[in-house]
Amino acid sequence: MTTTIHGKQFIAGTRVAEGGHTELYSIDAVSGEAYEQPFYEATPQDVTAAARAAADAFHPFRAMTPEKRAEFLDTVADEIDALGDDFIAEVKRETALPEGRLTGERSRTTNQLRLFAKLLRRGDFLGARIDRADPERQPPKPDLRQMKLGLGPVAVFGASNFPLAFSVAGGDTASALAAGCPVVVKAHPGHLVTSELVANAIVRAVENSGLPNGVFNMIYGDRVGAQLVQEPAIKAVGFTGSQRGGRALFDLANARPEPIPVFAEMSSINPMFLLDTAIEKRGDDIAKGLAGSVTMGCGQFCTGPGLIIVQRSPETTRFIETLGEHIRELPGQTMLNAGILDNYQERIERFKGLAGMQAAAVGPAEGNQAAAYLFKAEKALLWSKESPLLEEVFGPSTVVVEVDSPEELVDAARLLNGQLTATIMAEEVDLERQRGLIEILEDKVGRLLFNGYPTGVDVCDSMVHGGPYPATTDARGTSVGTLAIERFLRPVCYQNMPESFLPEPLKNANSLGLLRLVDGEYTRDALA
């Protein structure tokens, strides 16, 4: 490594590791060997110091122009792009993810930062609204002007399955910084070296941009999350992980004297509904694509298709057999860490023990690799109370359920809890017969796909990566795409504020050239 790894907390631009820290180690995902340099778990004092550093930086950072924050995000992106081949090698060592996947994920991460920079320069995130005074009205109408401001310091929890795009400089961090909110990142224990290298890049960007040091902070540890969420200086939380972990943080945040919002992406089985004509015309192609989607990244995607619902027919029987053939051909893969593999294998064994469930196909695997599984379940399992089929299995497996009528297909959709995605494979004639299915799924998911596969989340203005509980704790937001900034903003109204004291986006001159809602009409014009 050309960069020295210290394993210490990042607090207000300094590296901190006082006495009494528990030692943590970065583990090679394939060999299980520990990295030579230990990392030091944050003490309670470290956690408080990081939150306070973020609070000290908040008002100066939020007061900066959108252009200044945009330049900072561009600088962060440049610093991460400049990390060398040894950086990718370290991420690969910690996660067992292939080099091509990691270079693509780095590009996604830096492109995401630049997308938020573009949003800042566009200015529509401010939501500027102006209703001018009318003293002749009875009663007289005051001058009212509204815009959105950052909430305050945000706690960000790095995710295991995306060591770059959902981690230290991922979507939660990018959107919080874009909103003018300093961050305290809790590094994921599964990629400690990766987190430190990315954090170093962000710190360089903070220094080169002349920002307050507390704009970015990062702490290490398995047991520091609860305190971080309860720190009075923290005003919102971004989390990607398990339902148990996300719900625990949500409950802690709501038990505070001052409750704060938790935007937790947690659990999803991403059901797919395969309709008759589509299977008849494209069954073999769908089976091949579906097998690839189920096993992509060893099934370690929150959008992996975990439940396939079809109507029983001879074509469906052939489709399931073809899907099984593809599953058997796909080699085993190494998962992110031993804990995730253990959990996956435990879930697989539970499925094997369920009455009405059979393993229809199993892929090959060697050593500590995860094998791909296709299960076939009786429909009674889906209809059962607290159905086990609605529980996420994090890994390369899926379950097929056959129903016996179009009505049961719709009934199955009604049984679903909240999901990140649902997919309909259909021809137009299928959709004409199943209009009700679309209506039901709109209430169940954040993203509804047609004739595609849910693995693959494009980072753009229109993307929604969220959904009703338990997919997330707040279905009104998204953790991917520019709308993610809304999670860390709140509206503020200024009544009869003197012009010279108004925020720049609300002044009459409109020096930023914003599209503003003025007296009920959108305009970029300056006001008299």
Tab-separated table of C-alpha atoms in Angstrom, residues 227-451:
chain	number	residue	atom	x	y	z
A	227	GLN	CA	-24.967	5.865	20.730
A	228	LEU	CA	-24.440	7.666	17.444
A	229	VAL	CA	-28.169	7.685	16.686
A	230	GLN	CA	-28.906	8.995	20.169
A	231	GLU	CA	-26.343	11.815	20.072
A	232	PRO	CA	-28.283	15.121	20.417
A	233	ALA	CA	-26.255	16.724	17.615
A	234	ILE	CA	-27.404	14.118	15.051
A	235	LYS	CA	-30.584	15.193	13.231
A	236	ALA	CA	-31.159	12.327	10.742
A	237	VAL	CA	-29.930	8.820	9.928
A	238	GLY	CA	-29.206	7.022	6.665
A	239	PHE	CA	-28.930	3.224	6.872
A	240	THR	CA	-28.733	0.274	4.493
A	241	GLY	CA	-28.776	-3.208	5.989
A	242	SER	CA	-30.909	-5.781	7.735
A	243	GLN	CA	-34.473	-5.294	8.901
A	244	ARG	CA	-33.449	-6.066	12.463
A	245	GLY	CA	-30.658	-3.484	12.416
A	246	GLY	CA	-32.691	-0.786	10.687
A	247	ARG	CA	-35.689	-1.255	12.958
A	248	ALA	CA	-33.459	-1.077	16.041
A	249	LEU	CA	-32.039	2.267	14.912
A	250	PHE	CA	-35.528	3.504	14.034
A	251	ASP	CA	-36.825	2.645	17.500
A	252	LEU	CA	-33.824	4.288	19.184
A	253	ALA	CA	-34.263	7.453	17.142
A	254	ASN	CA	-37.945	7.678	18.002
A	255	ALA	CA	-37.254	7.132	21.707
A	256	ARG	CA	-34.990	10.199	21.870
A	257	PRO	CA	-36.248	13.312	23.705
A	258	GLU	CA	-36.097	14.871	20.233
A	259	PRO	CA	-37.072	12.118	17.752
A	260	ILE	CA	-35.288	12.249	14.427
A	261	PRO	CA	-36.022	10.685	11.021
A	262	VAL	CA	-34.362	7.391	10.120
A	263	PHE	CA	-34.200	6.546	6.443
A	264	ALA	CA	-33.435	2.833	6.573
A	265	GLU	CA	-33.408	0.542	3.570
A	266	MET	CA	-33.846	-2.901	5.061
A	267	SER	CA	-35.530	-5.893	3.467
A	268	SER	CA	-37.062	-6.883	0.141
A	269	ILE	CA	-37.789	-10.074	-1.796
A	270	ASN	CA	-38.571	-8.185	-5.037
A	271	PRO	CA	-41.332	-10.439	-6.392
A	272	MET	CA	-41.657	-11.158	-10.088
A	273	PHE	CA	-44.993	-11.953	-11.742
A	274	LEU	CA	-44.598	-13.904	-14.971
A	275	LEU	CA	-47.760	-13.761	-17.079
A	276	ASP	CA	-48.958	-16.397	-19.532
A	277	THR	CA	-48.237	-14.963	-22.973
A	278	ALA	CA	-44.795	-13.758	-21.944
A	279	ILE	CA	-43.859	-17.266	-20.787
A	280	GLU	CA	-45.273	-18.805	-23.954
A	281	LYS	CA	-43.318	-16.447	-26.225
A	282	ARG	CA	-40.148	-15.801	-24.229
A	283	GLY	CA	-39.989	-18.420	-21.481
A	284	ASP	CA	-36.504	-19.727	-22.298
A	285	ASP	CA	-35.002	-16.245	-22.552
A	286	ILE	CA	-36.697	-15.144	-19.333
A	287	ALA	CA	-35.364	-18.234	-17.527
A	288	LYS	CA	-31.796	-17.500	-18.604
A	289	GLY	CA	-31.999	-13.827	-17.661
A	290	LEU	CA	-33.660	-14.639	-14.358
A	291	ALA	CA	-30.956	-17.131	-13.368
A	292	GLY	CA	-28.356	-14.462	-14.022
A	293	SER	CA	-30.267	-11.920	-11.964
A	294	VAL	CA	-30.709	-14.290	-9.006
A	295	THR	CA	-26.987	-15.115	-8.861
A	296	MET	CA	-25.539	-11.719	-9.830
A	297	GLY	CA	-23.005	-10.670	-7.228
A	298	CYS	CA	-23.670	-13.952	-5.391
A	299	GLY	CA	-27.219	-12.755	-4.778
A	300	GLN	CA	-25.973	-9.994	-2.483
A	301	PHE	CA	-28.206	-7.283	-3.917
A	302	CYS	CA	-31.121	-5.741	-2.067
A	303	THR	CA	-33.027	-5.915	-5.361
A	304	GLY	CA	-32.439	-9.623	-6.029
A	305	PRO	CA	-35.583	-11.473	-7.233
A	306	GLY	CA	-36.457	-13.766	-4.318
A	307	LEU	CA	-40.010	-14.794	-5.241
A	308	ILE	CA	-41.383	-15.818	-8.645
A	309	ILE	CA	-45.162	-16.132	-9.032
A	310	VAL	CA	-46.641	-17.850	-12.096
A	311	GLN	CA	-49.947	-19.371	-13.135
A	312	ARG	CA	-49.814	-23.154	-13.473
A	313	SER	CA	-49.653	-24.442	-17.072
A	314	PRO	CA	-47.581	-26.781	-19.268
A	315	GLU	CA	-45.535	-23.751	-20.388
A	316	THR	CA	-44.875	-22.839	-16.778
A	317	THR	CA	-43.671	-26.363	-16.032
A	318	ARG	CA	-41.189	-26.107	-18.866
A	319	PHE	CA	-40.103	-22.664	-17.721
A	320	ILE	CA	-39.323	-23.914	-14.194
A	321	GLU	CA	-37.354	-26.846	-15.606
A	322	THR	CA	-35.343	-24.502	-17.844
A	323	LEU	CA	-34.688	-22.116	-14.975
A	324	GLY	CA	-33.455	-25.062	-12.910
A	325	GLU	CA	-31.091	-26.121	-15.691
A	326	HIS	CA	-29.510	-22.671	-15.732
A	327	ILE	CA	-29.191	-22.617	-11.936
A	328	ARG	CA	-27.368	-25.964	-11.978
A	329	GLU	CA	-24.851	-24.595	-14.499
A	330	LEU	CA	-23.879	-21.517	-12.472
A	331	PRO	CA	-20.730	-21.952	-10.335
A	332	GLY	CA	-20.587	-21.188	-6.629
A	333	GLN	CA	-19.276	-17.828	-5.478
A	334	THR	CA	-17.549	-16.437	-2.397
A	335	MET	CA	-19.758	-14.199	-0.300
A	336	LEU	CA	-18.725	-10.922	1.282
A	337	ASN	CA	-17.750	-12.488	4.573
A	338	ALA	CA	-18.136	-15.662	6.621
A	339	GLY	CA	-21.022	-14.248	8.658
A	340	ILE	CA	-23.112	-13.578	5.570
A	341	LEU	CA	-22.378	-17.094	4.269
A	342	ASP	CA	-23.408	-18.627	7.599
A	343	ASN	CA	-26.657	-16.672	7.577
A	344	TYR	CA	-27.386	-17.672	3.974
A	345	GLN	CA	-26.789	-21.349	4.670
A	346	GLU	CA	-28.974	-21.170	7.773
A	347	ARG	CA	-31.851	-19.728	5.734
A	348	ILE	CA	-31.372	-22.383	3.048
A	349	GLU	CA	-31.549	-25.173	5.626
A	350	ARG	CA	-34.706	-23.624	7.053
A	351	PHE	CA	-36.308	-23.636	3.614
A	352	LYS	CA	-35.331	-27.278	3.117
A	353	GLY	CA	-37.136	-28.187	6.323
A	354	LEU	CA	-40.445	-26.547	5.404
A	355	ALA	CA	-43.362	-28.760	4.463
A	356	GLY	CA	-44.471	-27.906	0.957
A	357	MET	CA	-41.013	-26.701	-0.128
A	358	GLN	CA	-38.557	-28.564	-2.323
A	359	ALA	CA	-35.145	-27.689	-3.701
A	360	ALA	CA	-35.807	-27.932	-7.427
A	361	ALA	CA	-32.247	-27.128	-8.466
A	362	VAL	CA	-28.883	-26.598	-6.752
A	363	GLY	CA	-25.753	-25.185	-8.330
A	364	PRO	CA	-22.223	-26.480	-7.682
A	365	ALA	CA	-20.040	-24.990	-4.939
A	366	GLU	CA	-16.642	-25.693	-3.417
A	367	GLY	CA	-15.198	-24.945	-0.005
A	368	ASN	CA	-16.623	-21.760	1.471
A	369	GLN	CA	-18.546	-20.829	-1.673
A	370	ALA	CA	-22.303	-20.235	-1.712
A	371	ALA	CA	-24.338	-22.501	-3.990
A	372	ALA	CA	-27.256	-21.174	-6.016
A	373	TYR	CA	-30.705	-22.576	-5.165
A	374	LEU	CA	-34.057	-22.719	-6.891
A	375	PHE	CA	-36.897	-23.706	-4.575
A	376	LYS	CA	-40.413	-24.661	-5.555
A	377	ALA	CA	-43.092	-23.955	-2.928
A	378	GLU	CA	-46.713	-24.928	-2.590
A	379	LYS	CA	-48.972	-21.889	-2.747
A	380	ALA	CA	-50.253	-22.626	0.771
A	381	LEU	CA	-46.887	-21.450	2.089
A	382	LEU	CA	-47.475	-18.033	0.564
A	383	TRP	CA	-50.984	-17.835	1.998
A	384	SER	CA	-49.877	-18.970	5.462
A	385	LYS	CA	-49.767	-16.561	8.403
A	386	GLU	CA	-46.379	-14.806	8.615
A	387	SER	CA	-45.352	-16.583	5.447
A	388	PRO	CA	-41.681	-17.615	5.411
A	389	LEU	CA	-41.657	-16.779	1.698
A	390	LEU	CA	-41.883	-13.065	2.551
A	391	GLU	CA	-38.584	-13.144	4.464
A	392	GLU	CA	-35.510	-11.984	2.563
A	393	VAL	CA	-32.808	-14.582	1.936
A	394	PHE	CA	-29.611	-12.638	1.272
A	395	GLY	CA	-27.826	-14.773	-1.275
A	396	PRO	CA	-28.180	-16.554	-4.644
A	397	SER	CA	-31.585	-18.219	-4.243
A	398	THR	CA	-35.172	-17.774	-5.334
A	399	VAL	CA	-38.542	-19.449	-4.838
A	400	VAL	CA	-41.156	-20.255	-7.494
A	401	VAL	CA	-44.829	-20.465	-6.521
A	402	GLU	CA	-47.492	-21.672	-8.941
A	403	VAL	CA	-51.065	-20.409	-8.539
A	404	ASP	CA	-54.140	-21.783	-10.284
A	405	SER	CA	-55.966	-18.801	-11.740
A	406	PRO	CA	-55.595	-15.150	-12.747
A	407	GLU	CA	-57.536	-14.252	-9.614
A	408	GLU	CA	-55.025	-16.077	-7.406
A	409	LEU	CA	-52.217	-14.219	-9.146
A	410	VAL	CA	-53.793	-10.945	-8.018
A	411	ASP	CA	-54.503	-12.359	-4.561
A	412	ALA	CA	-50.821	-13.226	-4.239
A	413	ALA	CA	-49.923	-9.618	-4.923
A	414	ARG	CA	-52.287	-8.517	-2.147
A	415	LEU	CA	-50.436	-10.755	0.324
A	416	LEU	CA	-47.130	-8.964	-0.202
A	417	ASN	CA	-45.669	-6.572	2.320
A	418	GLY	CA	-43.683	-3.496	1.281
A	419	GLN	CA	-40.964	-4.069	-1.316
A	420	LEU	CA	-38.255	-2.118	-3.070
A	421	THR	CA	-39.337	-3.519	-6.428
A	422	ALA	CA	-41.835	-5.734	-8.180
A	423	THR	CA	-41.534	-6.937	-11.754
A	424	ILE	CA	-44.163	-7.947	-14.299
A	425	MET	CA	-43.056	-10.017	-17.285
A	426	ALA	CA	-45.901	-9.584	-19.751
A	427	GLU	CA	-47.088	-8.948	-23.250
A	428	GLU	CA	-49.643	-6.175	-23.744
A	429	VAL	CA	-52.444	-8.718	-23.987
A	430	ASP	CA	-51.437	-9.984	-20.524
A	431	LEU	CA	-51.570	-6.490	-19.091
A	432	GLU	CA	-55.019	-5.908	-20.564
A	433	ARG	CA	-56.244	-8.944	-18.630
A	434	GLN	CA	-54.401	-8.037	-15.426
A	435	ARG	CA	-54.870	-4.284	-14.984
A	436	GLY	CA	-55.720	-4.858	-11.339
A	437	LEU	CA	-52.290	-6.369	-10.706
A	438	ILE	CA	-50.577	-3.088	-11.579
A	439	GLU	CA	-52.850	-1.113	-9.268
A	440	ILE	CA	-52.106	-3.397	-6.321
A	441	LEU	CA	-48.357	-3.417	-6.891
A	442	GLU	CA	-48.236	0.382	-7.068
A	443	ASP	CA	-49.213	0.357	-3.384
A	444	LYS	CA	-46.593	-2.259	-2.489
A	445	VAL	CA	-43.344	-1.034	-4.069
A	446	GLY	CA	-41.088	1.896	-4.814
A	447	ARG	CA	-40.164	0.744	-8.342
A	448	LEU	CA	-42.393	-1.269	-10.669
A	449	LEU	CA	-40.564	-2.927	-13.579
A	450	PHE	CA	-41.910	-4.334	-16.812
A	451	ASN	CA	-40.028	-6.962	-18.827
